[in-house]
PDB file of C-alpha atoms in Angstrom:
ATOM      1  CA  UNK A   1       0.000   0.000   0.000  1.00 49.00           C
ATOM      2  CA  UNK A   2       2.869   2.215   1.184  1.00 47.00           C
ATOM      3  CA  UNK A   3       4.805   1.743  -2.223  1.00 51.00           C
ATOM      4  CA  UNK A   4       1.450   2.254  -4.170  1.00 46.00           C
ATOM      5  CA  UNK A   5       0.564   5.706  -2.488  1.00 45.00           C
ATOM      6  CA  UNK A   6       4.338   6.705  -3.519  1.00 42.00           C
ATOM      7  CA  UNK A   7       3.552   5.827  -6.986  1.00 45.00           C
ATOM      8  CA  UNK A   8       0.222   7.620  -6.746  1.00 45.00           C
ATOM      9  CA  UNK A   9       2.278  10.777  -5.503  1.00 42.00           C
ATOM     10  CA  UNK A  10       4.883  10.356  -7.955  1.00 44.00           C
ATOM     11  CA  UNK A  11       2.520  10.402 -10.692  1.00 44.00           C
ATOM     12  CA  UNK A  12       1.238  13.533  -9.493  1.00 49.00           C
ATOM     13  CA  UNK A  13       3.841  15.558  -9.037  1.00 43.00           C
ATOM     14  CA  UNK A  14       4.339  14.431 -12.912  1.00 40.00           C
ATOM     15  CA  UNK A  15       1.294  15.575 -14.171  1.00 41.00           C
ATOM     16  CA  UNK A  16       1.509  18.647 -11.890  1.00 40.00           C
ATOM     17  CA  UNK A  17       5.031  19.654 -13.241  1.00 38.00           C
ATOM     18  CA  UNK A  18       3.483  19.069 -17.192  1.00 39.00           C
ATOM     19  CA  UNK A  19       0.744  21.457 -16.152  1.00 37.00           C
ATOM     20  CA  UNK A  20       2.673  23.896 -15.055  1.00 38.00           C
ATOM     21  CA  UNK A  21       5.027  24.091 -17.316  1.00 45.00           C
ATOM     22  CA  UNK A  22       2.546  23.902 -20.289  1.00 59.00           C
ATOM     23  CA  UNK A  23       4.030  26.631 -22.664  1.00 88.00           C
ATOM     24  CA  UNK A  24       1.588  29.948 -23.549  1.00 94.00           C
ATOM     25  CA  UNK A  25       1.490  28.376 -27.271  1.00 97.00           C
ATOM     26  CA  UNK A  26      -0.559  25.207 -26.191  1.00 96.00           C
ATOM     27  CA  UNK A  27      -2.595  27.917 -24.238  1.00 96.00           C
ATOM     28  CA  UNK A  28      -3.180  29.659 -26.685  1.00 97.00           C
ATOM     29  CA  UNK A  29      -4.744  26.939 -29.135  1.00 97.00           C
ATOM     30  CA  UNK A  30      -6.091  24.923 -26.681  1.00 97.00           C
ATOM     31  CA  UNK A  31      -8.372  28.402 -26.015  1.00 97.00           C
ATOM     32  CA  UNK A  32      -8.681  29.243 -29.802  1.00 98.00           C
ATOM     33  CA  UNK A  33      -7.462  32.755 -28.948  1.00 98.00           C
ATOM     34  CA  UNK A  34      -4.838  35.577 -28.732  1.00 98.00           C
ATOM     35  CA  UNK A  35      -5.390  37.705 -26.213  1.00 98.00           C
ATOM     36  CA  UNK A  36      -3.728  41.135 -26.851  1.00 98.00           C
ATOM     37  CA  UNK A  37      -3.075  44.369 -24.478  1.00 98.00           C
ATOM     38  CA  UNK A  38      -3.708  47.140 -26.649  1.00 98.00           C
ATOM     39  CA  UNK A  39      -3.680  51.033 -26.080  1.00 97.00           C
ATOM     40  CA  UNK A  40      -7.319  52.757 -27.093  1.00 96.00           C
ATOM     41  CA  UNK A  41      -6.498  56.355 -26.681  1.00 93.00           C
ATOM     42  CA  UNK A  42      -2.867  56.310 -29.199  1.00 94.00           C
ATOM     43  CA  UNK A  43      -3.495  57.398 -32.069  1.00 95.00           C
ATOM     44  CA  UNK A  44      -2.503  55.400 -34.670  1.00 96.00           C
ATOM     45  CA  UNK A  45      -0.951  52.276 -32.625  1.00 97.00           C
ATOM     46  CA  UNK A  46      -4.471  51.825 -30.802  1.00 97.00           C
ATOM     47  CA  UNK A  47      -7.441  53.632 -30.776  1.00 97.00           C
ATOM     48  CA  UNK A  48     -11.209  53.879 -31.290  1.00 96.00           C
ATOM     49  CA  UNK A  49     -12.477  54.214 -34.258  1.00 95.00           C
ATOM     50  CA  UNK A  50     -15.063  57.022 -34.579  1.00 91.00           C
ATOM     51  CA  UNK A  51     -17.032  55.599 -37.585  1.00 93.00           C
ATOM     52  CA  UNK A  52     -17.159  51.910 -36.729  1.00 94.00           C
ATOM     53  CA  UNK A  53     -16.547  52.028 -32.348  1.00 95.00           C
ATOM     54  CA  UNK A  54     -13.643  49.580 -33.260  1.00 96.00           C
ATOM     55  CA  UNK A  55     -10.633  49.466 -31.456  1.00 98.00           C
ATOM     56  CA  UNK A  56      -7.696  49.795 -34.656  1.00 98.00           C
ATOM     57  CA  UNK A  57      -4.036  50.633 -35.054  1.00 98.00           C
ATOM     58  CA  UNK A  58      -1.000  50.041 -36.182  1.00 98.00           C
ATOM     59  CA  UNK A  59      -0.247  47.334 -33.046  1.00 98.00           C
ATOM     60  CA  UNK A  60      -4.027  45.474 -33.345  1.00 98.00           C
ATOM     61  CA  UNK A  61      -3.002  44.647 -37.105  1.00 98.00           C
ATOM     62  CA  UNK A  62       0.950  43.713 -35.619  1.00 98.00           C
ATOM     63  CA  UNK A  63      -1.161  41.559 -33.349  1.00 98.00           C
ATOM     64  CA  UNK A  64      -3.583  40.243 -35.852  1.00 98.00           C
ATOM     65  CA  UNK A  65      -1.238  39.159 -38.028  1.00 98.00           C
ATOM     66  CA  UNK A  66       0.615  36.658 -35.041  1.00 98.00           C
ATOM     67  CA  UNK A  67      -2.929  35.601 -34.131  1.00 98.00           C
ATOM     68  CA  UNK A  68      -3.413  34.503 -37.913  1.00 98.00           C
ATOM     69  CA  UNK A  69       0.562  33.193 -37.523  1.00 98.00           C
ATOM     70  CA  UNK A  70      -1.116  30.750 -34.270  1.00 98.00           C
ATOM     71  CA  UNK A  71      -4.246  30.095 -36.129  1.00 98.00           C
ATOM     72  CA  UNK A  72      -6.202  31.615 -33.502  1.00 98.00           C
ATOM     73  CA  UNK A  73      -8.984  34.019 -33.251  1.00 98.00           C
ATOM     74  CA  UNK A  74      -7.393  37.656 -31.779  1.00 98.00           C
ATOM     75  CA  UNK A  75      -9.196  39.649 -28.490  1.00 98.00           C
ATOM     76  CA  UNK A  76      -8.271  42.703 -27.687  1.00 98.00           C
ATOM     77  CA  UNK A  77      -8.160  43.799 -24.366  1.00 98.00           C
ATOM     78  CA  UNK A  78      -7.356  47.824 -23.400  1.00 98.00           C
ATOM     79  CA  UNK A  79      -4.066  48.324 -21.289  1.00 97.00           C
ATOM     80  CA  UNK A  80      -2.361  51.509 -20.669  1.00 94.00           C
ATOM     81  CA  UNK A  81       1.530  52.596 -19.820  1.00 92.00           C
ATOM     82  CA  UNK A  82       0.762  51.516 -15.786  1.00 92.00           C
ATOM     83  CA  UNK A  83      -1.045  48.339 -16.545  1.00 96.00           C
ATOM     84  CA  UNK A  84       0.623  46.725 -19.106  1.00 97.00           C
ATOM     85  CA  UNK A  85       3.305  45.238 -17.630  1.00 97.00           C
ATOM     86  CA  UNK A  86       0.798  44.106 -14.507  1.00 97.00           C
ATOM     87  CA  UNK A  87      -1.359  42.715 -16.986  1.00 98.00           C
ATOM     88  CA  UNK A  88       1.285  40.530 -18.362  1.00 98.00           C
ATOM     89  CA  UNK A  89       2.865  39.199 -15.501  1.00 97.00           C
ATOM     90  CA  UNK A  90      -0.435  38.467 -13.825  1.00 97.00           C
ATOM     91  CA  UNK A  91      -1.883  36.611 -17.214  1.00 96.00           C
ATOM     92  CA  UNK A  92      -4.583  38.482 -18.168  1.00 97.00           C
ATOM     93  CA  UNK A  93      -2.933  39.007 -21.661  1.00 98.00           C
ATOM     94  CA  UNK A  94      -0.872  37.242 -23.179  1.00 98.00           C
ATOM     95  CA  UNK A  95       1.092  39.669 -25.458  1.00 98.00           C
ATOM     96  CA  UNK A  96       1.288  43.279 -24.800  1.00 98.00           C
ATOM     97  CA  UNK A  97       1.784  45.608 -28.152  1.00 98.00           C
ATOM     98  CA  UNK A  98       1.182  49.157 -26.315  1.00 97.00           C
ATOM     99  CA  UNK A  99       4.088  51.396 -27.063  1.00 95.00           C
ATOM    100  CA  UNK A 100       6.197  49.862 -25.159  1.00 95.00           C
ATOM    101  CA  UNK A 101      10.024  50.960 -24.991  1.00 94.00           C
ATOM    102  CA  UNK A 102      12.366  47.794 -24.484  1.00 95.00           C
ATOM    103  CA  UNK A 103      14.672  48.723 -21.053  1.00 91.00           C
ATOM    104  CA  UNK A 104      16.779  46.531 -19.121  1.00 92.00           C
ATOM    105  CA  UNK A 105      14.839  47.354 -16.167  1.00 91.00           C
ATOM    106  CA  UNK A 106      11.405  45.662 -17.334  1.00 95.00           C
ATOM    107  CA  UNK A 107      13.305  42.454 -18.280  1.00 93.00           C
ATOM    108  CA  UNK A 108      13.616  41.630 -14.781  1.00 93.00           C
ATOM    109  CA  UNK A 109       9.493  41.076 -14.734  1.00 96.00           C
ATOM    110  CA  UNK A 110       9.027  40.490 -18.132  1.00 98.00           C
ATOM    111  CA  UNK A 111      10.885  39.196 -21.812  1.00 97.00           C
ATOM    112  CA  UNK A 112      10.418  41.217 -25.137  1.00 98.00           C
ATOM    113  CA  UNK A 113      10.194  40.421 -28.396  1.00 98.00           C
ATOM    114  CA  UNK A 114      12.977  41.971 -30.799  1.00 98.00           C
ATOM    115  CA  UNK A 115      12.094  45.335 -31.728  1.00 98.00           C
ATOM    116  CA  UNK A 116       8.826  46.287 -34.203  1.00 98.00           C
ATOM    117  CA  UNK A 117       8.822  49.833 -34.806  1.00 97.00           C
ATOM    118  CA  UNK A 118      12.147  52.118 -33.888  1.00 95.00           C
ATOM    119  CA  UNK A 119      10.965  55.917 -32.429  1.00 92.00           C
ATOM    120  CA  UNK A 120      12.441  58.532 -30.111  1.00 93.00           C
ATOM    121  CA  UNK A 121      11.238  61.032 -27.724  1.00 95.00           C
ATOM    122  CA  UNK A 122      10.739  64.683 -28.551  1.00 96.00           C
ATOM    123  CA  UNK A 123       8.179  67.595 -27.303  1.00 97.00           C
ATOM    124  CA  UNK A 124       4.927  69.034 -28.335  1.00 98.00           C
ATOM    125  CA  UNK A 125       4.096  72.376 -27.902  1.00 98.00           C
ATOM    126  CA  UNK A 126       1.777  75.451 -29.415  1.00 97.00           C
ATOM    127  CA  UNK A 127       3.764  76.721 -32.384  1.00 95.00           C
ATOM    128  CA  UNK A 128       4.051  80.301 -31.554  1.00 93.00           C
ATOM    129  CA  UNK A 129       4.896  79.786 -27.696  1.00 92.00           C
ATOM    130  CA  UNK A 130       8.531  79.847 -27.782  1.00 94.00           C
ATOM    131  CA  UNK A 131      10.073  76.922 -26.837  1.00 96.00           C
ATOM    132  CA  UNK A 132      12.090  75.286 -29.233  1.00 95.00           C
ATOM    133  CA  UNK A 133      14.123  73.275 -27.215  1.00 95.00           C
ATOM    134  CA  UNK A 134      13.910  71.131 -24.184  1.00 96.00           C
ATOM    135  CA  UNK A 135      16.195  73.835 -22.742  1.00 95.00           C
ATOM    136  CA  UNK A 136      13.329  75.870 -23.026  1.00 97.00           C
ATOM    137  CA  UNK A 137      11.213  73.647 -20.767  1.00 97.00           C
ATOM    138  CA  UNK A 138      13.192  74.911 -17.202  1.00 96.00           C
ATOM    139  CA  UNK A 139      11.503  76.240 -15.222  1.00 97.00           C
ATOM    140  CA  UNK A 140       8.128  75.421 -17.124  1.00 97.00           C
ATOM    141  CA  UNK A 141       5.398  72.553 -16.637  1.00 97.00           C
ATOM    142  CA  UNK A 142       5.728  68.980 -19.487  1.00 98.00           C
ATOM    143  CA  UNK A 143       2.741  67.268 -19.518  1.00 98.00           C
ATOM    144  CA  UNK A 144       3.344  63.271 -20.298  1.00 96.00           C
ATOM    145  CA  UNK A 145       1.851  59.969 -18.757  1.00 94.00           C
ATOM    146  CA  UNK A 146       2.540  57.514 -15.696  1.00 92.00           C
ATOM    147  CA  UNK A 147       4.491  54.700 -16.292  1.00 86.00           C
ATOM    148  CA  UNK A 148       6.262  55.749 -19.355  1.00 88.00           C
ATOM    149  CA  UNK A 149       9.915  55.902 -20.218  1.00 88.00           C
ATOM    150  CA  UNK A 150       9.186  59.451 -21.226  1.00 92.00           C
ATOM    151  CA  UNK A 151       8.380  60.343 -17.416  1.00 92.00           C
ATOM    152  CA  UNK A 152      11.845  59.793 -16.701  1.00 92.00           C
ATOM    153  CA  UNK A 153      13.868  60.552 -19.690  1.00 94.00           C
ATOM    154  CA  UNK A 154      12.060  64.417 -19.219  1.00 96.00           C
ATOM    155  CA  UNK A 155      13.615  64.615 -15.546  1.00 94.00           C
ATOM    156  CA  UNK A 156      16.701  63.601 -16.927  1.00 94.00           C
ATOM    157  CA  UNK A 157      17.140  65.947 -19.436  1.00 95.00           C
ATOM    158  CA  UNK A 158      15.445  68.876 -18.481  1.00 96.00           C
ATOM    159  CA  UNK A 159      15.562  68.553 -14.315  1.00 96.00           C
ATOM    160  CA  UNK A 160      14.592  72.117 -13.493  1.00 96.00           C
ATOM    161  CA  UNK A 161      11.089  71.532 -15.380  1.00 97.00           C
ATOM    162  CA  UNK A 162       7.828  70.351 -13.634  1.00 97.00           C
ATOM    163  CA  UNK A 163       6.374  67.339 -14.799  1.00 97.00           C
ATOM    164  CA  UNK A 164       2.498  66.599 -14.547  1.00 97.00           C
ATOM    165  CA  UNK A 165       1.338  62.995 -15.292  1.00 95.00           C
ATOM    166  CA  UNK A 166      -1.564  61.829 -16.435  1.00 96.00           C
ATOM    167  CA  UNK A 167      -3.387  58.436 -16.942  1.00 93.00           C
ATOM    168  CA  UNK A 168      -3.074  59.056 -20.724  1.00 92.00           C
ATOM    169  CA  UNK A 169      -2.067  60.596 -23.561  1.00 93.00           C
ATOM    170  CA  UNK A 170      -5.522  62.706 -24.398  1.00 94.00           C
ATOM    171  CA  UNK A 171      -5.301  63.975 -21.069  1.00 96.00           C
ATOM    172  CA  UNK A 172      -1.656  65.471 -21.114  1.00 97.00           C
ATOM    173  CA  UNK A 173      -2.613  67.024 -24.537  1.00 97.00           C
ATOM    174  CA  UNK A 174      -5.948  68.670 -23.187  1.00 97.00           C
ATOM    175  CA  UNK A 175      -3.528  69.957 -20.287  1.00 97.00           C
ATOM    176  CA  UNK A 176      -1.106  71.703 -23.002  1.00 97.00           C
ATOM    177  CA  UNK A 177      -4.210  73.295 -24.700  1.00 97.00           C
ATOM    178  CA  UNK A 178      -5.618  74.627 -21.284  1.00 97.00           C
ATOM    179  CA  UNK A 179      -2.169  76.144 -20.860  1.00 96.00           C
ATOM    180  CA  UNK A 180      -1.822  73.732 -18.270  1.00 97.00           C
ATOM    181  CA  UNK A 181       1.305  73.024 -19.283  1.00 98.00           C
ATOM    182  CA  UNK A 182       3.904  74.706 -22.173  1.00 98.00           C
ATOM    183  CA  UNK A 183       4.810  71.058 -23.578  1.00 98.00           C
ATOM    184  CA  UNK A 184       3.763  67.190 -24.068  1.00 98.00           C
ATOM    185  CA  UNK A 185       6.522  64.645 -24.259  1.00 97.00           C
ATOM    186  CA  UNK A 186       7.051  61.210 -25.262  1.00 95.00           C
ATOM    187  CA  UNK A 187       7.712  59.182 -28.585  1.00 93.00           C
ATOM    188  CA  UNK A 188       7.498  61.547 -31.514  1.00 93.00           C
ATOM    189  CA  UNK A 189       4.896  59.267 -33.191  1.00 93.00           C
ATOM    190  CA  UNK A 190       2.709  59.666 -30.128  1.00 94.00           C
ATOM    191  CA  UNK A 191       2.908  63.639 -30.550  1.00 95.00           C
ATOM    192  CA  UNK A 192       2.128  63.299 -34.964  1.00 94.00           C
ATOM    193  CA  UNK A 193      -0.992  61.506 -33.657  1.00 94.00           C
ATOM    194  CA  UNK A 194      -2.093  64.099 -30.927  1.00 96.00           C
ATOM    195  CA  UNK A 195      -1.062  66.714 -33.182  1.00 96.00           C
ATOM    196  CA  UNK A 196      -2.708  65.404 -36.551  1.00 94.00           C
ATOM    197  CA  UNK A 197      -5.947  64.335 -34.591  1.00 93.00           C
ATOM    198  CA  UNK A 198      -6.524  67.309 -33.429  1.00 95.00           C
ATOM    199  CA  UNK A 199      -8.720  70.198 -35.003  1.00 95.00           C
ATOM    200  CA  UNK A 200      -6.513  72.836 -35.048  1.00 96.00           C
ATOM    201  CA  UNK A 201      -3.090  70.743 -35.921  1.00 95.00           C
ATOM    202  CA  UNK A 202      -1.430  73.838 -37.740  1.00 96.00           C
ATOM    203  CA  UNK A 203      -1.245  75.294 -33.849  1.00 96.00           C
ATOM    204  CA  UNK A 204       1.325  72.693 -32.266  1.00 97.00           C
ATOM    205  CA  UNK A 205       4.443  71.733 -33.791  1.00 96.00           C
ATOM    206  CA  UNK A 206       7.214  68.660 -32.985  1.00 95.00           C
ATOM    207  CA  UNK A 207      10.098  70.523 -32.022  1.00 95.00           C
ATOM    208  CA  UNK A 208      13.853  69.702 -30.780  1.00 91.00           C
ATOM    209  CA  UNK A 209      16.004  67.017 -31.191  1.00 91.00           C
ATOM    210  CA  UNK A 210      15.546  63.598 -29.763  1.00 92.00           C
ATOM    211  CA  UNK A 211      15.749  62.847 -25.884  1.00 93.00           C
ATOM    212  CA  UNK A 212      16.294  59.289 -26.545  1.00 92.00           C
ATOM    213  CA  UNK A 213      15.576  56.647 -28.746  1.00 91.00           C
ATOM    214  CA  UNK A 214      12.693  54.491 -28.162  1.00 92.00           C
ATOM    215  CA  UNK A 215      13.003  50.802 -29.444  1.00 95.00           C
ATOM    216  CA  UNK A 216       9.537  49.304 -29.559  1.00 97.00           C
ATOM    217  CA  UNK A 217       8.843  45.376 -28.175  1.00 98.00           C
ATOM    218  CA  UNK A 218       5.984  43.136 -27.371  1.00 98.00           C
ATOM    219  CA  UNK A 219       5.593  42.656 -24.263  1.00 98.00           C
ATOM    220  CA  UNK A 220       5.676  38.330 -23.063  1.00 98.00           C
ATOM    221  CA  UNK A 221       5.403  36.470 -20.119  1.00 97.00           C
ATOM    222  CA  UNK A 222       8.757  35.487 -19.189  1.00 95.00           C
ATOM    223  CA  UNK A 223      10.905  32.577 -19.124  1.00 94.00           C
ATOM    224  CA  UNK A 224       8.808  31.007 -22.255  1.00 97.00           C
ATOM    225  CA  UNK A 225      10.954  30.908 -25.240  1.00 96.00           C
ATOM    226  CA  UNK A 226       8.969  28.643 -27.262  1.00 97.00           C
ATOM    227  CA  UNK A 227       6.814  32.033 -26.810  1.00 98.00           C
ATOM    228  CA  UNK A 228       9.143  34.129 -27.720  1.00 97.00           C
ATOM    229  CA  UNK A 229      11.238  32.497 -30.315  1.00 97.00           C
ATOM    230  CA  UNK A 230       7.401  31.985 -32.585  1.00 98.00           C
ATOM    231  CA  UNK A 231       6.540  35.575 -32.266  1.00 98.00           C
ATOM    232  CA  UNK A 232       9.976  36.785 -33.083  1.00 98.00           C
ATOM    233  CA  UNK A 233       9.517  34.260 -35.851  1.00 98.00           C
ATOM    234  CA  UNK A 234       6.617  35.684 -37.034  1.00 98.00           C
ATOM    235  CA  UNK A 235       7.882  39.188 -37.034  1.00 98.00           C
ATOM    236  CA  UNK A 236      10.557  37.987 -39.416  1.00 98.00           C
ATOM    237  CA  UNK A 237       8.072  36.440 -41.555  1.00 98.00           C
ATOM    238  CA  UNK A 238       5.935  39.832 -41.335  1.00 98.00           C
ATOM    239  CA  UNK A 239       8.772  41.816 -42.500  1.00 98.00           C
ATOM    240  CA  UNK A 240      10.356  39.465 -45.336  1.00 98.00           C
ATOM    241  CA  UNK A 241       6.731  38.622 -46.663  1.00 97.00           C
ATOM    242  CA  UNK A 242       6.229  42.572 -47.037  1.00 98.00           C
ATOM    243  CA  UNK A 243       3.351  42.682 -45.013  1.00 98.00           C
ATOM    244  CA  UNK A 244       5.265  44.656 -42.196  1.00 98.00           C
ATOM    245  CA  UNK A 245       5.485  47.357 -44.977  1.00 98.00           C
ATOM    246  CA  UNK A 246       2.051  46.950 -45.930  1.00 98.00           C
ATOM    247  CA  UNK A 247       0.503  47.756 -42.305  1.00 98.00           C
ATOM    248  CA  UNK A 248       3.390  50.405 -41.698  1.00 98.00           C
ATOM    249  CA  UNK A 249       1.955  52.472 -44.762  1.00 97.00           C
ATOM    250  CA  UNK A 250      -1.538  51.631 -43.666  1.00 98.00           C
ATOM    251  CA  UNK A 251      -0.837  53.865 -40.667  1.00 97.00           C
ATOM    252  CA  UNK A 252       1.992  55.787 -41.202  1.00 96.00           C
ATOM    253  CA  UNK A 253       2.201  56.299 -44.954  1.00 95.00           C
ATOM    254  CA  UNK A 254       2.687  59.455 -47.269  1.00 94.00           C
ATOM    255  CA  UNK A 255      -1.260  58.886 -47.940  1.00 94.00           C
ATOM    256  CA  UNK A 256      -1.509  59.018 -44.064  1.00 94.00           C
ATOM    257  CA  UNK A 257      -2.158  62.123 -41.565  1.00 91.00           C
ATOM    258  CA  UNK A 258       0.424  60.171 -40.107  1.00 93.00           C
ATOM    259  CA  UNK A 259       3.244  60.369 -42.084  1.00 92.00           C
ATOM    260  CA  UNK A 260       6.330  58.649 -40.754  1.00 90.00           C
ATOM    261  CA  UNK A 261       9.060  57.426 -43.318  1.00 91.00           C
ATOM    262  CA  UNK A 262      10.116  53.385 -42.551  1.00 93.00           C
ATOM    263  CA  UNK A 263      13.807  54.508 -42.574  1.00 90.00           C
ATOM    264  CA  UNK A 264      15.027  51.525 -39.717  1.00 93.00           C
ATOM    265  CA  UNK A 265      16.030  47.661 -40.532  1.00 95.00           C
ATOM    266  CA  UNK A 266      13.983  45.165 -38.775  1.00 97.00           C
ATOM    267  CA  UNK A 267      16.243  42.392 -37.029  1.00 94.00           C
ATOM    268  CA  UNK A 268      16.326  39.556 -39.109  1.00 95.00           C
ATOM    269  CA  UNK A 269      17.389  35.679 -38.270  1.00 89.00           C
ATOM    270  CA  UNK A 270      18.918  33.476 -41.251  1.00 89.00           C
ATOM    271  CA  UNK A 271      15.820  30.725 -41.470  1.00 77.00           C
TER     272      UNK A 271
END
């Protein structure tokens, strides 16, 4: 009896180990579904849609296309630059694509993809106010959002300015218009789409040179690189097959309010 209890808990500890160690892929397709963190309130990585209330972007289609990669069905669910990471790490997505800068820091919680989309940080402010410069910012109020890189690169290059933090990126911008602030930072593709999107875009201009560069990954739950290694994968594929290009122009071509040109390399692995 002794030795067949022992078996019994052998056995379990077996099956318990193959559960938890059952990679996100099998997950995945044993649920039929992607689930995606997503920004709604970026315009044009993720946002809602006036006409059709959908949530669309440059990072949905990014995450459509590694959905169609699994052979899975894609849900979106809305994260911002505070709950990403949380959401992530406590499974509630499974991939994050939310303008997310790739630091050292955030590896120790969670891994990245290689990088999607290459920006940098810059400032956004009324055209005829005078600053030019992020020099121009001491002493003066920069509106940007919790959570972000661009909280902290600010502070580092300009530390005699104030900076004011908001839940999003809509919010800092309604702060510069109230004259709540003189500038909004953070990626300068951020700034084209608060800039473009907003009635009046001839009244704010991109100004100054870059604060830092801003390597984009998706974020993944770590220590899975069977994970990892298929969406990197699939990111290669996206790129070689042209369809990288494709969405790119989608959001950020010449035809575009958008306009961005694709002047960066994508990382590519010999297959």
């Amino acid at each position: 009896m002794k030795r067949l209890l022992l078996i019994a808990v052998a056995l379990g500890m077996i099956l318990s180990a193959g559960t938890a160690f059952a990679g996100k892929i099998d997950d995945i397709k044993a649920r039929g579904v992607l689930v995606a963190g997503v920004k709604d309130s970026v315009v044009p990585f993720g946002f809602i849609d006036e006409n059709t209330k959908q949530l669309v972007g440059f990072d949905v289609d990014v995450c459509q296309y590694i959905a169609d990669q699994l052979g899975v069905k894609l849900e979106l669910k809305t994260v911002t630059s505070a709950t990403r990471i949380p959401m992530v790490t406590q499974g509630s997505i499974d991939i994050a694509a939310a303008t997310m800068t790739h630091k050292h820091e955030r590896d120790n919680v969670i891994d990245f993809s290689i990088t999607y989309f290459m920006d940098g940080q810059k400032i956004l402010v009324a055209k005829d106010g005078g600053i030019k410069s992020v020099a121009d910012l001491k002493g003066k109020k920069v509106a940007t959002v919790k959570g972000s890189t661009s909280e902290k690169n600010i502070k580092a290059a300009q530390p005699d300015c104030r900076v004011l933090s908001f839940d999003e990126y809509p919010q800092a911008m309604l702060a510069l218009k109230q004259g709540k602030a003189v500038a909004v930072t953070t990626d300068s593709t951020i700034l084209l789409g608060l800039k473009n999107s907003d009635p009046e875009p001839e009244k704010w201009a991109i100004v100054g040179e870059y604060i830092s560069a801003e390597p984009y990954g998706l974020g993944l739950p770590e220590n899975d690189s069977d994970f990892r290694d298929f969406v990197n994968k699939a990111l290669n594929d996206m790129w070689r097959s042209g369809e990288y290009e494709k969405v790119y122009n989608k959001w950020f071509g010449p035809n575009t309010k958008y306009f961005l040109p694709l002047t960066w390399q994508m990382e590519l692995w010999p297959n």
